[in-house]
Amino acid sequence: MGTITEERKRERPSKIAFLSSILSFLPFCGVIFIFPALFLTGLFYFLSKKNPEKYGGIFRLRVSFILCLIAIIFQYGLFFTFFKFKIEQAEEAKYKITIMRLYSAAGALENYEKSKGVYPIGESAGELEKQLDEEKIEHLPFKDGWERELLVESRMWDYSLTAGSPPKEKRETFPILKAQKPKPVFPFVGSYEQYDKLSQICH
């Protein structure tokens, strides 16, 4: 009986190290067990080599060390996959925001045309937003999901509206939106020049 008890005492340190190495495989939270497990494994392995009468379980300690190394790779892969998924999720959300803002901007330009009979004149998002605000036409920011200005050019008879390519994702480019009811260019040529000069004076 006494021999069995002594043997259990000899094996106990290696069992503690082995259990710690097993706990290292717990998803995410297992990280906190890896380095204590490595430390205990190394410590008890050293003690078992120096004092084998008191410390045993060398084979178990070797297995524990290998498990710790595998756990490091496992946890790294787990965190890498998790953060990659989160980044892709964020990019997907920004892509959807861009689509939503594109159609919002197009709707605002169409509402302007319904109100004024012509589309606003401008070659930048800032110019057009200012005119829409003056007419109190509601719209979302003329920016994509990455807070870059939408690419827009508007004339009295038509407009072209799109966004730059997603910076991180290899996606198709965003659609180019045009006026729902484009007007003939020629009737607007003279009035466009007058309107353009007038808008430059006013702005």
Tab-separated table of C-alpha atoms in Angstrom:
chain	number	residue	atom	x	y	z
A	1	MET	CA	0.000	0.000	0.000
A	2	GLY	CA	2.806	2.330	0.902
A	3	THR	CA	4.547	1.571	-2.378
A	4	ILE	CA	1.437	2.462	-4.382
A	5	THR	CA	1.067	5.743	-2.490
A	6	GLU	CA	4.696	6.635	-3.105
A	7	GLU	CA	4.361	5.811	-6.791
A	8	ARG	CA	1.315	8.055	-7.053
A	9	LYS	CA	3.248	10.881	-5.443
A	10	ARG	CA	6.067	10.369	-7.971
A	11	GLU	CA	3.606	10.448	-10.872
A	12	ARG	CA	1.483	13.344	-9.610
A	13	PRO	CA	3.670	16.208	-10.984
A	14	SER	CA	3.752	14.667	-14.472
A	15	LYS	CA	-0.040	14.198	-14.357
A	16	ILE	CA	-0.499	17.872	-13.450
A	17	ALA	CA	1.689	18.918	-16.388
A	18	PHE	CA	-0.145	16.518	-18.708
A	19	LEU	CA	-3.557	17.822	-17.626
A	20	SER	CA	-2.388	21.400	-18.229
A	21	SER	CA	-1.285	20.461	-21.741
A	22	ILE	CA	-4.719	18.933	-22.411
A	23	LEU	CA	-6.450	22.087	-21.165
A	24	SER	CA	-4.336	24.068	-23.657
A	25	PHE	CA	-6.604	22.749	-26.414
A	26	LEU	CA	-9.692	24.515	-25.081
A	27	PRO	CA	-10.802	26.921	-27.852
A	28	PHE	CA	-9.436	30.443	-27.238
A	29	CYS	CA	-9.285	30.226	-23.418
A	30	GLY	CA	-6.788	27.366	-23.686
A	31	VAL	CA	-4.106	29.971	-24.432
A	32	ILE	CA	-3.802	30.751	-20.730
A	33	PHE	CA	-2.780	27.112	-20.043
A	34	ILE	CA	-0.101	26.741	-22.723
A	35	PHE	CA	2.806	28.539	-21.085
A	36	PRO	CA	2.108	27.242	-17.545
A	37	ALA	CA	1.932	23.746	-19.061
A	38	LEU	CA	5.258	24.255	-20.836
A	39	PHE	CA	6.825	25.587	-17.658
A	40	LEU	CA	5.552	22.703	-15.507
A	41	THR	CA	6.549	20.144	-18.128
A	42	GLY	CA	10.066	21.534	-18.354
A	43	LEU	CA	10.406	21.867	-14.595
A	44	PHE	CA	9.175	18.364	-13.770
A	45	TYR	CA	11.178	16.850	-16.613
A	46	PHE	CA	14.322	18.469	-15.208
A	47	LEU	CA	13.486	17.248	-11.684
A	48	SER	CA	12.709	13.717	-12.873
A	49	LYS	CA	16.065	13.568	-14.623
A	50	LYS	CA	17.875	14.925	-11.577
A	51	ASN	CA	15.931	13.012	-8.954
A	52	PRO	CA	14.127	10.034	-10.574
A	53	GLU	CA	13.411	8.463	-7.185
A	54	LYS	CA	11.151	11.394	-6.270
A	55	TYR	CA	9.785	12.467	-9.666
A	56	GLY	CA	8.527	10.060	-12.338
A	57	GLY	CA	6.436	10.008	-15.517
A	58	ILE	CA	9.144	11.026	-17.985
A	59	PHE	CA	7.232	9.537	-20.915
A	60	ARG	CA	4.080	11.428	-19.900
A	61	LEU	CA	6.109	14.641	-19.645
A	62	ARG	CA	7.495	14.127	-23.152
A	63	VAL	CA	3.979	13.635	-24.475
A	64	SER	CA	2.899	16.742	-22.547
A	65	PHE	CA	5.637	18.793	-24.227
A	66	ILE	CA	4.568	17.606	-27.687
A	67	LEU	CA	0.939	18.402	-26.881
A	68	CYS	CA	1.927	21.918	-25.829
A	69	LEU	CA	3.633	22.502	-29.170
A	70	ILE	CA	0.589	21.189	-31.039
A	71	ALA	CA	-1.668	23.383	-28.866
A	72	ILE	CA	0.356	26.480	-29.830
A	73	ILE	CA	-0.171	25.715	-33.525
A	74	PHE	CA	-3.840	24.928	-32.913
A	75	GLN	CA	-4.520	28.160	-30.994
A	76	TYR	CA	-2.615	30.242	-33.561
A	77	GLY	CA	-4.688	28.721	-36.376
A	78	LEU	CA	-7.880	29.279	-34.400
A	79	PHE	CA	-7.167	32.951	-33.721
A	80	PHE	CA	-5.961	33.510	-37.291
A	81	THR	CA	-9.159	32.002	-38.709
A	82	PHE	CA	-11.320	33.978	-36.292
A	83	PHE	CA	-9.737	37.345	-37.071
A	84	LYS	CA	-9.682	36.619	-40.794
A	85	PHE	CA	-13.401	35.874	-40.627
A	86	LYS	CA	-14.051	39.089	-38.704
A	87	ILE	CA	-12.065	41.146	-41.220
A	88	GLU	CA	-13.929	39.563	-44.123
A	89	GLN	CA	-17.208	40.200	-42.310
A	90	ALA	CA	-16.300	43.871	-41.836
A	91	GLU	CA	-15.330	44.176	-45.511
A	92	GLU	CA	-18.608	42.579	-46.539
A	93	ALA	CA	-20.518	45.085	-44.394
A	94	LYS	CA	-18.612	47.987	-45.960
A	95	TYR	CA	-19.379	46.627	-49.411
A	96	LYS	CA	-23.108	46.503	-48.603
A	97	ILE	CA	-22.984	50.024	-47.127
A	98	THR	CA	-21.413	51.264	-50.362
A	99	ILE	CA	-24.175	49.702	-52.473
A	100	MET	CA	-26.820	51.221	-50.195
A	101	ARG	CA	-25.223	54.682	-50.375
A	102	LEU	CA	-24.851	54.484	-54.151
A	103	TYR	CA	-28.553	53.893	-54.604
A	104	SER	CA	-29.362	56.526	-51.997
A	105	ALA	CA	-27.250	59.066	-53.898
A	106	ALA	CA	-28.903	58.104	-57.183
A	107	GLY	CA	-32.334	58.481	-55.570
A	108	ALA	CA	-31.392	61.926	-54.253
A	109	LEU	CA	-30.278	63.049	-57.721
A	110	GLU	CA	-33.547	61.769	-59.175
A	111	ASN	CA	-35.516	63.661	-56.513
A	112	TYR	CA	-33.560	66.800	-57.395
A	113	GLU	CA	-34.535	66.326	-61.050
A	114	LYS	CA	-38.193	65.931	-60.079
A	115	SER	CA	-38.009	69.152	-58.087
A	116	LYS	CA	-35.961	71.297	-60.496
A	117	GLY	CA	-36.560	69.664	-63.850
A	118	VAL	CA	-32.828	69.115	-64.356
A	119	TYR	CA	-30.072	67.223	-62.580
A	120	PRO	CA	-27.613	69.162	-60.397
A	121	ILE	CA	-24.284	70.145	-61.908
A	122	GLY	CA	-21.112	68.941	-60.241
A	123	GLU	CA	-17.997	66.823	-60.631
A	124	SER	CA	-17.503	65.848	-57.013
A	125	ALA	CA	-19.538	64.421	-54.177
A	126	GLY	CA	-19.095	67.578	-52.102
A	127	GLU	CA	-20.482	69.850	-54.827
A	128	LEU	CA	-23.578	67.738	-55.316
A	129	GLU	CA	-24.242	67.221	-51.612
A	130	LYS	CA	-24.194	70.984	-51.126
A	131	GLN	CA	-26.830	71.488	-53.820
A	132	LEU	CA	-28.994	68.695	-52.454
A	133	ASP	CA	-28.782	70.174	-48.965
A	134	GLU	CA	-29.825	73.570	-50.299
A	135	GLU	CA	-32.922	71.968	-51.801
A	136	LYS	CA	-33.502	70.049	-48.540
A	137	ILE	CA	-33.363	66.705	-50.330
A	138	GLU	CA	-32.583	63.875	-47.916
A	139	HIS	CA	-29.686	61.583	-48.718
A	140	LEU	CA	-27.047	59.415	-47.121
A	141	PRO	CA	-23.420	60.613	-47.195
A	142	PHE	CA	-21.869	60.530	-50.670
A	143	LYS	CA	-19.170	58.213	-49.326
A	144	ASP	CA	-18.548	54.508	-49.632
A	145	GLY	CA	-18.203	52.047	-46.766
A	146	TRP	CA	-14.498	52.922	-46.475
A	147	GLU	CA	-15.342	56.647	-46.086
A	148	ARG	CA	-14.033	57.513	-49.550
A	149	GLU	CA	-16.053	59.925	-51.668
A	150	LEU	CA	-18.271	58.370	-54.300
A	151	LEU	CA	-17.160	58.891	-57.883
A	152	VAL	CA	-19.812	61.068	-59.452
A	153	GLU	CA	-20.208	63.460	-62.363
A	154	SER	CA	-23.530	65.136	-62.959
A	155	ARG	CA	-24.812	67.352	-65.762
A	156	MET	CA	-28.243	68.844	-66.314
A	157	TRP	CA	-29.262	65.975	-68.593
A	158	ASP	CA	-27.551	62.949	-67.032
A	159	TYR	CA	-25.195	61.722	-64.317
A	160	SER	CA	-22.697	58.942	-63.747
A	161	LEU	CA	-22.332	57.528	-60.248
A	162	THR	CA	-20.120	54.732	-58.909
A	163	ALA	CA	-17.510	53.930	-56.246
A	164	GLY	CA	-13.858	52.922	-56.267
A	165	SER	CA	-12.893	49.243	-56.049
A	166	PRO	CA	-12.873	47.653	-52.579
A	167	PRO	CA	-9.356	48.168	-51.162
A	168	LYS	CA	-8.905	44.746	-49.556
A	169	GLU	CA	-11.270	42.337	-51.235
A	170	LYS	CA	-10.913	41.038	-54.782
A	171	ARG	CA	-14.462	41.812	-55.777
A	172	GLU	CA	-16.082	43.038	-58.937
A	173	THR	CA	-16.186	46.793	-59.294
A	174	PHE	CA	-19.304	48.614	-58.147
A	175	PRO	CA	-22.089	49.289	-60.665
A	176	ILE	CA	-22.165	52.546	-62.590
A	177	LEU	CA	-25.548	54.172	-62.042
A	178	LYS	CA	-26.995	56.471	-64.676
A	179	ALA	CA	-30.019	58.763	-64.816
A	180	GLN	CA	-33.342	56.934	-64.940
A	181	LYS	CA	-34.661	59.422	-67.511
A	182	PRO	CA	-31.652	60.885	-69.338
A	183	LYS	CA	-32.533	63.936	-71.396
A	184	PRO	CA	-31.309	64.894	-74.877
A	185	VAL	CA	-28.088	66.877	-74.636
A	186	PHE	CA	-28.656	69.484	-77.358
A	187	PRO	CA	-31.601	71.386	-75.815
A	188	PHE	CA	-29.450	71.927	-72.722
A	189	VAL	CA	-26.217	73.143	-74.308
A	190	GLY	CA	-27.019	76.847	-74.203
A	191	SER	CA	-28.902	76.692	-70.941
A	192	TYR	CA	-26.143	74.597	-69.463
A	193	GLU	CA	-23.535	77.282	-70.158
A	194	GLN	CA	-25.749	79.933	-68.578
A	195	TYR	CA	-26.592	77.720	-65.644
A	196	ASP	CA	-22.943	76.853	-65.144
A	197	LYS	CA	-21.891	80.517	-65.072
A	198	LEU	CA	-24.729	81.352	-62.708
A	199	SER	CA	-23.836	78.496	-60.378
A	200	GLN	CA	-20.178	79.630	-60.327
A	201	ILE	CA	-21.285	83.148	-59.316
A	202	CYS	CA	-23.640	81.822	-56.626
A	203	HIS	CA	-21.139	79.373	-55.205
